[in-house]
Coordinates of C-alpha atoms and ligand atoms in Angstrom, one line a residue:
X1 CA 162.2 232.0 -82.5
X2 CA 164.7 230.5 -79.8
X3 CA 168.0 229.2 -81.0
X4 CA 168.3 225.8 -82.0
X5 CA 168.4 223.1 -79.4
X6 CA 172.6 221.8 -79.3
X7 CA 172.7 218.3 -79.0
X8 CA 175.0 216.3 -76.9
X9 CA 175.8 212.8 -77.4
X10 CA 176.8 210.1 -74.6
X11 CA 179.4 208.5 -74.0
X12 CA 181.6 211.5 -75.3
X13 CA 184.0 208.6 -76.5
X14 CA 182.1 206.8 -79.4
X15 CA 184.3 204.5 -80.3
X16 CA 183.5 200.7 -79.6
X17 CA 179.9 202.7 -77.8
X18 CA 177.8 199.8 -76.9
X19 CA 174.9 202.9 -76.2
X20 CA 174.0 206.0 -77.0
X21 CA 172.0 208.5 -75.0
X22 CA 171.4 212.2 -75.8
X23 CA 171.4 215.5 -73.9
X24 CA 169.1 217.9 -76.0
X25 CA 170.6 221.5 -74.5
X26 CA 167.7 224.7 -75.0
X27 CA 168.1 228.3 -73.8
X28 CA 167.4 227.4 -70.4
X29 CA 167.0 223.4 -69.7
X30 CA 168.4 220.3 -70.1
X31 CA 166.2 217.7 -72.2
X32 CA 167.8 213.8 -71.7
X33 CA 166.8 211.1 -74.4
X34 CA 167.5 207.8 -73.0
X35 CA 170.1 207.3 -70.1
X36 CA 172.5 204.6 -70.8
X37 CA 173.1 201.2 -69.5
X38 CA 176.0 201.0 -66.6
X39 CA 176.4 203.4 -63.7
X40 CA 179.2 204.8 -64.4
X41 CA 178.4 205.7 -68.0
X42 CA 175.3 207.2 -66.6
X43 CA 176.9 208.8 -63.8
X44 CA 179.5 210.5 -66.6
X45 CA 176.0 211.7 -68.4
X46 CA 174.7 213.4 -65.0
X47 CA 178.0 215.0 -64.9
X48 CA 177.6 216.3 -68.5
X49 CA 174.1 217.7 -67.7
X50 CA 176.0 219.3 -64.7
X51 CA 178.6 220.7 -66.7
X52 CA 176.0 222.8 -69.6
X53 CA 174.8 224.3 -66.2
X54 CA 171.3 224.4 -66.9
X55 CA 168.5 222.0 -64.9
X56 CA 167.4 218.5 -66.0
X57 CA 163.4 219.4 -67.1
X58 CA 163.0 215.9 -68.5
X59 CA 163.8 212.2 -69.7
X60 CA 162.5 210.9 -72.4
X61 CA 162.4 207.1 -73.6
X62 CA 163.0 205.6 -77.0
X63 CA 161.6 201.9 -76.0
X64 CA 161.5 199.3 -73.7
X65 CA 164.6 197.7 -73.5
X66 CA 167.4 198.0 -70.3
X67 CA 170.3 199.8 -72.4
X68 CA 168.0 202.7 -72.5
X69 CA 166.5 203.2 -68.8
X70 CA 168.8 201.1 -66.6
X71 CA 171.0 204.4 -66.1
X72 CA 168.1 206.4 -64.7
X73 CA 168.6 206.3 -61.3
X74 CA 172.6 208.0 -62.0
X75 CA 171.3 210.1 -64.7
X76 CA 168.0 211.8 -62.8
X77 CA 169.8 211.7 -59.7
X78 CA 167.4 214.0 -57.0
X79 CA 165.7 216.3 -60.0
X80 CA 162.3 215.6 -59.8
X81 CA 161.3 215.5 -63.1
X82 CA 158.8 213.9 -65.4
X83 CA 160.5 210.3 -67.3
X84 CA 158.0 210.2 -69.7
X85 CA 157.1 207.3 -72.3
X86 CA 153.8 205.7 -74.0
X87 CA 152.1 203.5 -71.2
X88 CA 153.4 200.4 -73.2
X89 CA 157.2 201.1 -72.6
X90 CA 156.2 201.4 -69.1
X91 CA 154.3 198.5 -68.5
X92 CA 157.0 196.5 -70.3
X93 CA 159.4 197.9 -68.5
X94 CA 158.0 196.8 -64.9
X95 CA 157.0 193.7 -66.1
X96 CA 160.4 192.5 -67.3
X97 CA 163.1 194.2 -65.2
X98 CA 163.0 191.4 -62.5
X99 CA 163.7 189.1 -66.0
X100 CA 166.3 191.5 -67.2
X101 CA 168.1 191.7 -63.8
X102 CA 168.8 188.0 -63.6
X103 CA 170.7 188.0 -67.1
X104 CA 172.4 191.5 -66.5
X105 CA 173.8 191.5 -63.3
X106 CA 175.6 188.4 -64.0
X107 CA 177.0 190.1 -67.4
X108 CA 177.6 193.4 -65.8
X109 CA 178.1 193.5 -62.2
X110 CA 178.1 196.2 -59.9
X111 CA 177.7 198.4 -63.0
X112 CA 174.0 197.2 -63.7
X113 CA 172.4 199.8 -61.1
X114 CA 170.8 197.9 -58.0
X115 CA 168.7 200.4 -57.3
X116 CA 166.6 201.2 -61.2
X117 CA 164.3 204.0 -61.7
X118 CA 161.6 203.9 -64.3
X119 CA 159.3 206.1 -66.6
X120 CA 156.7 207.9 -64.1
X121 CA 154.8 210.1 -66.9
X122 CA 153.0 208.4 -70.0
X123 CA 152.5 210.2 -72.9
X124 CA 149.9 209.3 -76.2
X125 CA 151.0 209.3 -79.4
X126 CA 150.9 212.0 -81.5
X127 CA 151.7 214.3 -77.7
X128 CA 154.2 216.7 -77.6
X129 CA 156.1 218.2 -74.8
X130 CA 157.5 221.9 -74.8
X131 CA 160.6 223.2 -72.7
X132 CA 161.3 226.4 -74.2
X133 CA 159.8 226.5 -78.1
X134 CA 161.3 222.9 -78.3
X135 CA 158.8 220.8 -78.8
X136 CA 159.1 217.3 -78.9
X137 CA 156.7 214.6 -79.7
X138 CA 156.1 211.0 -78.5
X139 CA 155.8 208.3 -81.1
X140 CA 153.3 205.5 -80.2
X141 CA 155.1 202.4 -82.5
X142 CA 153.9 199.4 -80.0
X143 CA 156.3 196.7 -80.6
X144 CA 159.1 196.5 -82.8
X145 CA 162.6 196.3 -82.1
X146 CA 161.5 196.2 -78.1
X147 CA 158.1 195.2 -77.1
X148 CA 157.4 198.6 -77.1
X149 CA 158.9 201.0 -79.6
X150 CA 158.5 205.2 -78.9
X151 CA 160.7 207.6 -81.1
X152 CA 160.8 211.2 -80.7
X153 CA 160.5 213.9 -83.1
X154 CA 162.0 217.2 -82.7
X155 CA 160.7 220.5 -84.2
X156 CA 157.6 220.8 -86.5
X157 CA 159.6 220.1 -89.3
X158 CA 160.2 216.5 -88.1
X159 CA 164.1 217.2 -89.3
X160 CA 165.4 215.8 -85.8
X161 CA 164.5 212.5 -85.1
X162 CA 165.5 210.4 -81.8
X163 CA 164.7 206.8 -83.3
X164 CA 165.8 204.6 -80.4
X165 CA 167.1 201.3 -82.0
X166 CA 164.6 201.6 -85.4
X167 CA 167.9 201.6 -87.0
X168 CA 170.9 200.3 -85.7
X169 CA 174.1 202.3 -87.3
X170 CA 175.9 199.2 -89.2
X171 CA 175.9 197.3 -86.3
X172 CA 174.9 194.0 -85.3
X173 CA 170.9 193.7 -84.2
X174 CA 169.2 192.2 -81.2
X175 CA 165.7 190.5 -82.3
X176 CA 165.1 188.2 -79.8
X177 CA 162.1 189.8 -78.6
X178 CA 160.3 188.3 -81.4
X179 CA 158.4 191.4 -83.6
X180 CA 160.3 191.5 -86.9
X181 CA 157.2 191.7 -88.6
X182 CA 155.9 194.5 -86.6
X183 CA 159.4 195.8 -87.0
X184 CA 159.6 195.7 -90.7
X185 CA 156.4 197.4 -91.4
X186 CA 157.5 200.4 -88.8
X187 CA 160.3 200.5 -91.0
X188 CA 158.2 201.5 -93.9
X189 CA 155.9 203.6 -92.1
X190 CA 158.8 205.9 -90.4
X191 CA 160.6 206.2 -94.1
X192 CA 157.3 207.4 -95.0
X193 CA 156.8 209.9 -92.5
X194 CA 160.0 211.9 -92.1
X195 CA 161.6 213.9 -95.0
X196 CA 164.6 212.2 -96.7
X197 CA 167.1 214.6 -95.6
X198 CA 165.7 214.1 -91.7
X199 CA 168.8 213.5 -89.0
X200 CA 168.2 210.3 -87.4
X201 CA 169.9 209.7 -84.1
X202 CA 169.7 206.4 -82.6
X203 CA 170.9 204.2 -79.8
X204 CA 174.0 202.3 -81.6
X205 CA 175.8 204.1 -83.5
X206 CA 174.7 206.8 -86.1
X207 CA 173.2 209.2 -87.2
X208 CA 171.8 207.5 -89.6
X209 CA 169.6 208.9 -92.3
X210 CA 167.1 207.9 -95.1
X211 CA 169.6 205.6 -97.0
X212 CA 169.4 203.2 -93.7
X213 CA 166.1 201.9 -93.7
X214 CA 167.0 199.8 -96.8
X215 CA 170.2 198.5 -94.5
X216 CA 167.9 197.8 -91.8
X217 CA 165.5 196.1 -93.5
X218 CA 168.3 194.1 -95.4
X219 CA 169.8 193.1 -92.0
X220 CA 166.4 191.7 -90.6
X221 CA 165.7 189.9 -93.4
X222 CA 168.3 188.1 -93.9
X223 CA 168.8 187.3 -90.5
X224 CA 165.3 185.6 -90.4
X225 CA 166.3 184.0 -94.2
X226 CA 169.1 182.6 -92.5
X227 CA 167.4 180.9 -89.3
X228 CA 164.9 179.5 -91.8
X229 CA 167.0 178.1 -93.8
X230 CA 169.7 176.7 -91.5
X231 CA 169.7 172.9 -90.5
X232 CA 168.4 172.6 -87.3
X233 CA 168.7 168.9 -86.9
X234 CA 172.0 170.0 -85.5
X235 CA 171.3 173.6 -83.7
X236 CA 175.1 174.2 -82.4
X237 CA 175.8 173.8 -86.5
X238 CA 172.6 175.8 -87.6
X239 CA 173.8 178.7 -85.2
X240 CA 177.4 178.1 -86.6
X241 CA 175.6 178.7 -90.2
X242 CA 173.9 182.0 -89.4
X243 CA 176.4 183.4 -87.5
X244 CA 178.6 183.2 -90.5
X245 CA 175.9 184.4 -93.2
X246 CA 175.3 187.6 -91.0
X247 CA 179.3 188.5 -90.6
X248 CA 179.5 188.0 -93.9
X249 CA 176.6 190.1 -94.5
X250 CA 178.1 193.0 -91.8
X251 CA 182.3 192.1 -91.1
X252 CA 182.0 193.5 -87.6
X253 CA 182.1 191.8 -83.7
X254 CA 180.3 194.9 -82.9
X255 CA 177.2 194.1 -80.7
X256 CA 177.8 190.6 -82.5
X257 CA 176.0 189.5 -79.1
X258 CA 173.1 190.8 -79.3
X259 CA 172.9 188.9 -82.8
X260 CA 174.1 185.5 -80.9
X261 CA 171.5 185.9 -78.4
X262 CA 168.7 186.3 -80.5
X263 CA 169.3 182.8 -83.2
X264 CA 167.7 180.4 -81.0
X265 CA 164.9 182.8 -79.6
X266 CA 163.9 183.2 -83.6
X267 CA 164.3 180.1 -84.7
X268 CA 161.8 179.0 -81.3
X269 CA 159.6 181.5 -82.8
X270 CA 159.6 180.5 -86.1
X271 CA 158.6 176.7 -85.0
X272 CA 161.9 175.7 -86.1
X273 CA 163.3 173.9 -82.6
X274 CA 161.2 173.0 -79.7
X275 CA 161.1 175.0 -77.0
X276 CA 163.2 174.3 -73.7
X277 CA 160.6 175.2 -71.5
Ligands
ZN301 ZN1 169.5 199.4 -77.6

C-alpha cells in the first residue's frame, strides 16, 4: 500500500479566500482539483506544483462554473495532461464562457486569463482514475449548485471527498443558476452516500464535514423562503428585505456577492418579477 496522498490547499493564504483549489501530492505525481479564478492566483498554484517537484499527471473539475477552470491555462501551463470532467461540465463550460467573459473581465481585469483552457477528457460517473494506487472517482451530479455538478472521491473508503461548491464553508451562496431543487435533493443523496466522519473539501472555505449538509440546506432554503416571501411590487425594497434576512441568517460580507447576484435571477425563476429580456 503507497503512503497516503498529502493534500495541498490553494491560495496558501486562506484568509478572506474567495477560492479554493487543491494539489493532491502521491509518491511520484502531482494530482490538481480545480485551478482557481485570477492568473496570478493560478500562476502562484503552478509554482506550488513546481515546488513538491513532481509532474502535473492531471486536473480534475468539481463543476461548471469559472472560479474553478478559468486558472487553467496558468495552472497546466505546457504539461500535456488529461483535464478531465463529466461531458456535462464541459459542454457547459464552452457554451457559457463567451457569457462569463463579458461579466468577468469587467470585474476582474487583466487577472481573468484572456487566453482560457478547458476540460479535454470526459469521464462517466461512477469512473475512476489511478496515478499511483490513488484512485479517484468522478461523480456524475448533473446540475446543482452549477449547471453541472462533478465531485470527486478519494480512496475506496470514500473518506476524502473534493465536493466542489456542494457545500459552501459558512459562507455566502451563489444560486443564480437556477437548480436549488436539483441542489437540495444532491444534498440528501451525498449525506447518504459518504460516511459521517468523511473530510469534505470544497471550493469556499472548509473542510466541511457531515454536520454541514443541514447548514447548507438551511441556507438554500431560506434564501428561496425569503425571495418568495419579499414584496416585489417594489424589487430595490424586496432585494433590501432578503439581503437582510440572509445576513441575519449568516453575519458575514463574505462572498455576500455572489448572494446579491443571484435575488433577482430567483425571484425571475420563481415567476415573481417579469423578466427584463
Ligand atoms: Zn465556486
Amino acid at each position: 500500500m503507497a503512503d497516503e496522498p498529502t493534500i495541498h490547499r490553494y491560495p496558501l493564504e486562506h484568509e478572506g479566500a474567495f477560492v479554493n483549489a487543491y494539489l493532491v501530492e502521491t509518491e511520484s505525481s502531482v494530482i490538481a482539483i480545480d485551478s482557481l479564478l485570477t492568473v496570478s492566483e493560478s500562476q502562484a498554484m503552478r509554482e506550488g506544483i513546481d515546488k513538491v517537484g513532481k509532474p502535473l499527471r492531471a486536473v480534475l473539475l468539481t463543476h461548471s462554473h469559472p472560479d474553478h477552470y478559468g486558472g487553467l491555462t496558468e495552472l497546466v501551463a505546457d504539461d500535456d495532461v488529461p483535464i478531465i470532467a463529466p461531458q456535462g461540465v464541459i459542454d457547459v463550460i464552452a457554451r457559457d464562457d463567451d457569457e462569463k467573459e463579458q461579466i468577468l473581465r469587467p470585474m476582474f481585469g487583466d487577472e481573468w486569463a484572456a487566453d482560457r483552457t478547458f476540460p479535454n477528457t470526459s469521464i462517466r460517473d461512477g469512473e475512476s482514475v489511478a496515478f499511483d494506487g490513488a484512485i479517484f472517482t468522478a461523480i456524475d451530479l448533473g446540475p446543482s449548485e452549477s449547471p453541472h455538478d462533478s465531485p470527486w472521491v478519494l480512496g475506496g473508503d470514500e473518506r476524502t471527498v473534493f465536493l466542489g461548491d456542494q457545500i459552501y464553508g459558512h459562507k455566502h451562496c451563489y444560486l443564480a443558476d437556477g437548480f436549488h431543487d436539483e441542489w437540495l435533493k444532491n444534498i440528501e443523496i451525498l449525506r447518504e452516500r459518504f460516511p459521517s466522519d468523511a473530510v469534505l473539501h470544497i471550493g469556499h472555505g472548509g473542510p466541511a464535514g457531515s454536520g454541514d449538509w443541514d447548514w447548507q440546506r438551511a441556507y438554500i432554503e431560506t434564501f428561496l423562503e425569503a425571495v418568495r416571501t419579499a414584496d416585489w411590487s417594489s424589487p430595490e425594497q424586496a432585494h433590501v428585505a432578503v439581503v437582510t434576512t440572509m445576513t441575519e441568517f449568516l453575519p458575514t460580507e463574505e462572498l455576500r456577492f455572489l448572494m446579491d447576484l443571484s435575488i433577482e435571477p430567483v425571484a425571475e425563476q420563481l415567476g415573481l418579477t417579469r423578466s427584463r429580456a
